[in-house]
Coordinates of C-alpha atoms in Angstrom, one line a residue:
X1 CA 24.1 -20.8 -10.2
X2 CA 22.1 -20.2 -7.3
X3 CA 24.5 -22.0 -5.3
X4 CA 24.7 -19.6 -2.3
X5 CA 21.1 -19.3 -1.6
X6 CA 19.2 -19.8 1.6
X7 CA 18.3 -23.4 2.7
X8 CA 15.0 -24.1 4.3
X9 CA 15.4 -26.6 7.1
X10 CA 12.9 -28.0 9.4
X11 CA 9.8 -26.2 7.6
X12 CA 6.1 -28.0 8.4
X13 CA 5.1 -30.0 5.9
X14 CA 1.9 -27.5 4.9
X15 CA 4.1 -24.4 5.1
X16 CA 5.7 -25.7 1.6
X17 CA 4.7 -24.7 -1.4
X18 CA 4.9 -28.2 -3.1
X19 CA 4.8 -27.4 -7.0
X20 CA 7.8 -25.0 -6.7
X21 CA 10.2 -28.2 -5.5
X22 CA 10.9 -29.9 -8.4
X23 CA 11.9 -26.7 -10.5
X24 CA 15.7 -26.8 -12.4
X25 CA 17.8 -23.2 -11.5
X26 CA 17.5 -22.2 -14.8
X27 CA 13.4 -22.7 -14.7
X28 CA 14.2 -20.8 -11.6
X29 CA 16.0 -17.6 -12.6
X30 CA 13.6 -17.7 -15.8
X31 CA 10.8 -17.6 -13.2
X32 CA 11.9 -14.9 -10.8
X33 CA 13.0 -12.7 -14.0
X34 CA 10.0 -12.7 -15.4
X35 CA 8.0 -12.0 -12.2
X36 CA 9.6 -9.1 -11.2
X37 CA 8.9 -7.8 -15.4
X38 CA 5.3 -8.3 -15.0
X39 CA 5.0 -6.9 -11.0
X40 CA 7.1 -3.3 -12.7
X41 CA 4.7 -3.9 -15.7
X42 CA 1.3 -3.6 -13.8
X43 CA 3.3 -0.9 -11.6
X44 CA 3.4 1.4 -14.7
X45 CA 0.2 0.3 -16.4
X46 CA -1.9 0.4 -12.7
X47 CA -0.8 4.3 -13.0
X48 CA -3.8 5.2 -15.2
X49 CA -6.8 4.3 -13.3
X50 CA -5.0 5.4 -10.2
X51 CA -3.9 9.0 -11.8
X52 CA -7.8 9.2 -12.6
X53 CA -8.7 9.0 -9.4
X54 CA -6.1 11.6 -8.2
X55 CA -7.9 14.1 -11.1
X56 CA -11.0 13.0 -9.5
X57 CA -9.9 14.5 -6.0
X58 CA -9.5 17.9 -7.6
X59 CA -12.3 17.5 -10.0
X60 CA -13.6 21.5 -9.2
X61 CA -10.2 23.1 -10.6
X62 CA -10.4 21.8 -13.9
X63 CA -14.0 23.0 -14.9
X64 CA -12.2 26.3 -16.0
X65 CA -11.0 24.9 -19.1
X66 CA -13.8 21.8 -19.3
X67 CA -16.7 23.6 -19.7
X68 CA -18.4 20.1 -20.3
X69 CA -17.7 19.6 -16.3
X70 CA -19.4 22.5 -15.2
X71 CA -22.9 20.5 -14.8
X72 CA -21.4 19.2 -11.4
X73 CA -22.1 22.7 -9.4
X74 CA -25.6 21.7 -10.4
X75 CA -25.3 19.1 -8.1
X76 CA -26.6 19.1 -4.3
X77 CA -23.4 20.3 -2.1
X78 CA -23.7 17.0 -0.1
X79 CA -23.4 15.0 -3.5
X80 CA -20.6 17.5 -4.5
X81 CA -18.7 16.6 -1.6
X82 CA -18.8 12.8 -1.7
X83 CA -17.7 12.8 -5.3
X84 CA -14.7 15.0 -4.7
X85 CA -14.0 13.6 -1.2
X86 CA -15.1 10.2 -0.3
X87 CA -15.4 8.9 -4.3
X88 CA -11.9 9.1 -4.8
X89 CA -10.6 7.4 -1.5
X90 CA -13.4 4.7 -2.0
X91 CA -11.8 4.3 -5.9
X92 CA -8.3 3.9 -4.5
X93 CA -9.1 1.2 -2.3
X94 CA -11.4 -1.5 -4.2
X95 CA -8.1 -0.6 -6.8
X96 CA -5.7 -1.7 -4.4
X97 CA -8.2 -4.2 -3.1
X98 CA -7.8 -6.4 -6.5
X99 CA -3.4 -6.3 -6.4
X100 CA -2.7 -9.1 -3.9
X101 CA -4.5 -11.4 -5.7
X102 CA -2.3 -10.7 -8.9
X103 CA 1.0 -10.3 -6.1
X104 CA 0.8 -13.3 -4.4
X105 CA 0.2 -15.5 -7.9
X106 CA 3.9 -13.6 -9.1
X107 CA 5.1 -15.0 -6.0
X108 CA 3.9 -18.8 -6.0
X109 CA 5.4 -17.8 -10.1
X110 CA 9.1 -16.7 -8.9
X111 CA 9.6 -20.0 -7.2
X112 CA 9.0 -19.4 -3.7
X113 CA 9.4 -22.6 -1.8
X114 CA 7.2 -22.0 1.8
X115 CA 4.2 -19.5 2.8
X116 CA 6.4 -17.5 4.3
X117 CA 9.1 -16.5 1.4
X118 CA 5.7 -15.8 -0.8
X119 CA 4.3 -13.8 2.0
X120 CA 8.0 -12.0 2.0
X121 CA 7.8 -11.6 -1.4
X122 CA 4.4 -10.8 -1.6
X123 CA 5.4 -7.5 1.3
X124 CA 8.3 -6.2 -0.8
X125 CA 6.5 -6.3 -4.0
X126 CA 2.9 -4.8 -2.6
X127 CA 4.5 -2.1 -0.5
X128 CA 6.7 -0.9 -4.0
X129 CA 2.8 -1.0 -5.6
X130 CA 0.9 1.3 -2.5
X131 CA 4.3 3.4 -2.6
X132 CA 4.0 4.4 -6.3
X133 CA 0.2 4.3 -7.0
X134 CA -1.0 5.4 -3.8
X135 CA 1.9 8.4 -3.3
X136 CA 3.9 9.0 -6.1
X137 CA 1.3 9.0 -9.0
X138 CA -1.9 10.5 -6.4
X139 CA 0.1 13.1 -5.8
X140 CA 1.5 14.0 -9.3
X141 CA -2.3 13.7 -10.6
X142 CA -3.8 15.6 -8.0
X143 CA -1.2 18.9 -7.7
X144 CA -1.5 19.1 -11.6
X145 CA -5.0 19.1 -11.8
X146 CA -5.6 21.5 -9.2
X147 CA -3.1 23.8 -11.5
X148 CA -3.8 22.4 -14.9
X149 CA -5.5 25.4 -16.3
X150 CA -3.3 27.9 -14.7
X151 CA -0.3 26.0 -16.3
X152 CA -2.2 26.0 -19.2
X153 CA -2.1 30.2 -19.6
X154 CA 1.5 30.3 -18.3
X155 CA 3.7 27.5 -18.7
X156 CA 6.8 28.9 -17.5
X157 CA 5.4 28.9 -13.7
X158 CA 4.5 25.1 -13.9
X159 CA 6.9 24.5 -11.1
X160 CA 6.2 27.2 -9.0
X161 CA 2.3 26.7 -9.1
X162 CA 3.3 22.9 -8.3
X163 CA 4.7 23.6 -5.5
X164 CA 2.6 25.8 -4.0
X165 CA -0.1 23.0 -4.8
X166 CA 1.8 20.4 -3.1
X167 CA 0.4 20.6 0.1
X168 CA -3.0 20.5 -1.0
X169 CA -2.7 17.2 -2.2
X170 CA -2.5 16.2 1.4
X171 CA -6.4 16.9 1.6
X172 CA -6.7 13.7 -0.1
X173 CA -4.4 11.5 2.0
X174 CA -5.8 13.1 5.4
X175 CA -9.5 11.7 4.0
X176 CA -7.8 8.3 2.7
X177 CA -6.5 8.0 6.4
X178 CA -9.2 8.8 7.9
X179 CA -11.0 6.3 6.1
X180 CA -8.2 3.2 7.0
X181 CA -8.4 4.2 11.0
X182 CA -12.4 4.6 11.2
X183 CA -13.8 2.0 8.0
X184 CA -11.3 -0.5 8.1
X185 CA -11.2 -0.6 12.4
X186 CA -14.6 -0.6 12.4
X187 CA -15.5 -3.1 9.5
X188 CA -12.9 -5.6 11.2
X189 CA -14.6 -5.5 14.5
X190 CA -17.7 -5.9 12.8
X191 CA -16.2 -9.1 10.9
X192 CA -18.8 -9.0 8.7
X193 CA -17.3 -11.5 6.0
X194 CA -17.0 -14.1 8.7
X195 CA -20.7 -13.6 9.9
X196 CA -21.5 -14.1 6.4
X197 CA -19.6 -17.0 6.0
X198 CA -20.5 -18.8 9.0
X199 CA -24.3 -18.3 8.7
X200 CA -25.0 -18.0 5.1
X201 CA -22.1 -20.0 3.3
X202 CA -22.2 -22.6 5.9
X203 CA -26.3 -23.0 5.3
X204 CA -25.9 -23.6 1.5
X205 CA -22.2 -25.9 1.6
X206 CA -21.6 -27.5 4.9
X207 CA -23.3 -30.8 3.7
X208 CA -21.8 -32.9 6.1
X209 CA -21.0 -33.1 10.0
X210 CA -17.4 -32.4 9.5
X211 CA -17.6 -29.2 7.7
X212 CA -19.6 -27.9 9.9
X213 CA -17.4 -29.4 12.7
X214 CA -14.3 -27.4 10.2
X215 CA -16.2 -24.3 9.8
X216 CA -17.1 -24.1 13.5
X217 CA -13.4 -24.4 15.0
X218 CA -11.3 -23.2 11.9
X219 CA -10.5 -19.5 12.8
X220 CA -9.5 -17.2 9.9
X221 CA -5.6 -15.6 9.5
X222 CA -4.2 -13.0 8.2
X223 CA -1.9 -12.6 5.4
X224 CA 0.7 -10.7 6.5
X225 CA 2.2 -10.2 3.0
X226 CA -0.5 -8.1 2.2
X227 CA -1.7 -6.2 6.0
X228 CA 1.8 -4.7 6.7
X229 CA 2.4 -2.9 2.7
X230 CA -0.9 -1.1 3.9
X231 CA -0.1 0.4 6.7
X232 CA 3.6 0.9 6.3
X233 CA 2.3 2.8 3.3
X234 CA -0.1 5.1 5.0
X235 CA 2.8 5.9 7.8
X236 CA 5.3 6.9 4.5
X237 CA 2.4 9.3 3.6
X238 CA 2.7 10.5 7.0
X239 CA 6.2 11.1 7.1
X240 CA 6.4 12.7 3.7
X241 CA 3.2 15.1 4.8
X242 CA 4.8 15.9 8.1
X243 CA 6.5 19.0 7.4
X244 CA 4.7 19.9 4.1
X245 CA 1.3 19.6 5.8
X246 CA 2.0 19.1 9.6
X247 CA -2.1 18.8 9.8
X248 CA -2.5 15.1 8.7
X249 CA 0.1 14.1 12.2
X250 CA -3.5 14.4 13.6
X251 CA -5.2 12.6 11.8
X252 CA -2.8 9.9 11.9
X253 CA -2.4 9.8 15.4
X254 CA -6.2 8.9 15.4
X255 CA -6.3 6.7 12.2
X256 CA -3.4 4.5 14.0
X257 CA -4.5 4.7 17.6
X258 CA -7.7 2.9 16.3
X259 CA -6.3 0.5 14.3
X260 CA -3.7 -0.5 17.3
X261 CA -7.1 -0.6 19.1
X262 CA -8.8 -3.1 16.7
X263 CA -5.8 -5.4 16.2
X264 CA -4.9 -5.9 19.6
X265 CA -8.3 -7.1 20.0
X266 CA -8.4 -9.0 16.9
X267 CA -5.3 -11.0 17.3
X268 CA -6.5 -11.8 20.9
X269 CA -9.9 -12.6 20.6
X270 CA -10.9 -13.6 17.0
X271 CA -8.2 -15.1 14.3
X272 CA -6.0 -17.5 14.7
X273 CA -2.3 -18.4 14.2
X274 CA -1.2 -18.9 10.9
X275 CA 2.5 -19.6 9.3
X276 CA 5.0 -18.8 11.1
X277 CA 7.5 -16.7 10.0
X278 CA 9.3 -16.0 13.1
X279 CA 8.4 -12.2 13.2
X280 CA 11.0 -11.3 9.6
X281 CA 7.9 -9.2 8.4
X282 CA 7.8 -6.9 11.1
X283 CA 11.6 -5.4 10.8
X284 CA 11.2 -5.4 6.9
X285 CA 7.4 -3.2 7.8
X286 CA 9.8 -0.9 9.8
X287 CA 12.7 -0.7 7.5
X288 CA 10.3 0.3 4.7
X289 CA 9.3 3.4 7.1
X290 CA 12.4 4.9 5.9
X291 CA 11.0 5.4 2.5
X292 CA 8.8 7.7 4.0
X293 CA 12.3 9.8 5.1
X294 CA 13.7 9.3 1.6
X295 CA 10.9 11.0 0.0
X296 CA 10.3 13.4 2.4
X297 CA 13.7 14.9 2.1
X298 CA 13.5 14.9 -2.2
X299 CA 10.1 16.7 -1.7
X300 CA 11.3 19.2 0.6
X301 CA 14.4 19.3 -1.7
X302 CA 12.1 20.2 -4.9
X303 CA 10.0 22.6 -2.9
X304 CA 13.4 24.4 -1.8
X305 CA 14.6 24.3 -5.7
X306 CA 11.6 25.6 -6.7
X307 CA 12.0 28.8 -4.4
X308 CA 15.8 28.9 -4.8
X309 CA 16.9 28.5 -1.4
X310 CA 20.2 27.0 -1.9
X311 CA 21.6 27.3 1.5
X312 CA 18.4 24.7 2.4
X313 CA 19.0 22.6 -0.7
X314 CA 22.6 22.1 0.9
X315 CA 21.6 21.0 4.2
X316 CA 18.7 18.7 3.1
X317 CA 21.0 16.9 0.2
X318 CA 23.3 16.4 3.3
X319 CA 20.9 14.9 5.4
X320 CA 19.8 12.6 2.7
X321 CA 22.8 11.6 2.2
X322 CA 23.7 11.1 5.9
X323 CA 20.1 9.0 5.9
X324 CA 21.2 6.4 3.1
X325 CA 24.8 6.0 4.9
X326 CA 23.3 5.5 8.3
X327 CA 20.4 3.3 7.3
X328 CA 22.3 1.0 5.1
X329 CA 23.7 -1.4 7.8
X330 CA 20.3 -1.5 9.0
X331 CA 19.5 -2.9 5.6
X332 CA 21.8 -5.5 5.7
X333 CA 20.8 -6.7 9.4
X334 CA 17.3 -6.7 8.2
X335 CA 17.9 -9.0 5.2
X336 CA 20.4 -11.2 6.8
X337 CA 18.2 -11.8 9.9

């Protein structure tokens, strides 16, 4: 067992992840097993607080039925609109704010040997999270609730009233975009968590002349395990959206020209170099952009279903088929190299 997996040679000394090297393969196999369980486990049981905040996007259809909900028109229209706009995208982030920290202990768990295989791991596994909680299960929430109580009355039009409210849903992703290109650009430019660490933590811990000499000429990294799933997630959005809602192209355009902006600054100017992986995130970032392809074509097949346009259901189930056939030796290069 395990006889055919990679080797690691010439790997620096504090790339490797010491307490993973003296594991058995059947400790091994246990680990990685039991992992992956737990990562598809908090997959399905993140779903909840992240359908809740897809309902909370389209809080003003359901006070048809929920009478009790009604109090919110009482509300200032300013006040309205940041609960139903900014709220929700604020919610989604601090909730996948708190998942790398869980991801990258499952990795260090599944026996990883160096940084980089628990930053690989650490990609593959946080991408599938933004994928399902930020798309999949946003989007499910939101279109239903903007249609509950009209399903409610007429159940046999569920799917036609669904996909008419598919686009809509896009409303929320063209504010959570909007949010990554001008928040997140602006907030790492700022680097505020540095200029508190450097004038505030180093007041009240750097006891000694060399931590201050550490904290002066240590630059921070980034973790690229957990700054490509982000992004490669909001360009699958994009991708999906792009014929649905052709809109949020805009947006993107913008959300990405600024963060290109920021990081080409960033990586010049303020952090430093961290593990090296040898660049084997950056084709698995764009392989993942052909999720966004993948789902694109089922949506637009649903939406076609829904209408009964067979001739299009033809030509997109061939395209998505040509897609997976074309794409798959790409696959292969990408996990070989």
């Amino acid at each position: 067992p395990l006889h055919f997996q990679p080797k690691h040679i010439g790997v620096a000394p504090e790339d490797i992840f010491w307490p993973n090297m003296r594991m058995f393969w059947w400790e091994q196999l246990g680990r990685l097993s039991g992992s992956v369980a737990l990562v598809i486990f908090v997959i399905i049981i993140w779903a909840i607080p992240v359908a809740f905040v897809g309902f909370i996007s389209n809080l003003t259809y359901l006070t048809n039925k929920m009478k009790w909900l009604r109090f919110i028109y009482h509300l200032p229209k300013v006040l309205l609109g940041l609960i139903t706009s900014l709220l929700p995208t604020i919610l989604l982030a601090v909730l996948m704010m708190l998942l790398p920290i869980f991801i990258r202990s499952m990795a260090k768990l599944s026996g990883c040997l160096t940084t980089q295989a628990i930053e690989y791991y650490t990609q593959n596994a946080y991408f599938a999270f933004q994928v399902v909680q930020t798309f999949l299960v946003v989007t499910i929430a939101s279109s239903v609730s903007a249609v509950a109580t009209q399903i409610v009355e007429n159940p046999t039009s569920a799917l036609s009233l669904l996909s008419a409210d598919l686009p809509k849903s896009s409303n929320f992703f063209i504010s959570y975009i909007i949010l990554n290109g001008f928040a997140v650009s602006g907030g790492t430019l700022f680097q505020i968590v540095t200029l508190v660490l450097f004038y505030v933590m180093s007041f009240a811990l750097d006891n000694t002349v060399r931590k201050k000499y550490d904290r002066y000429t240590t630059l921070s990294t980034y973790a690229w395990g957990t700054t490509y799933p982000i992004y490669s997630c909001l360009a699958v959005i994009s991708l999906v959206y792009a014929i649905i809602s052709p809109i949020i192209s805009l947006f993107t355009f913008v959300a990405f020209g600024l963060l290109t902006m920021t990081y080409m600054y960033t990586l010049n100017y303020i952090v430093g170099i961290g593990s090296d992986s040898v660049g084997k995130n950056y084709p698995r970032a764009m392989f993942h952009l052909m999720v966004g392809i993948y789902l694109g074509e089922v949506c637009l097949i649903g939406l076609f279903a829904v209408s009964k346009s067979w001739g299009c259901i033809v030509l997109e189930a061939i395209f998505l088929l040509s897609l997976i056939h074309i794409s798959e030796p790409t696959r292969l290069r990408c996990s070989s190299y």
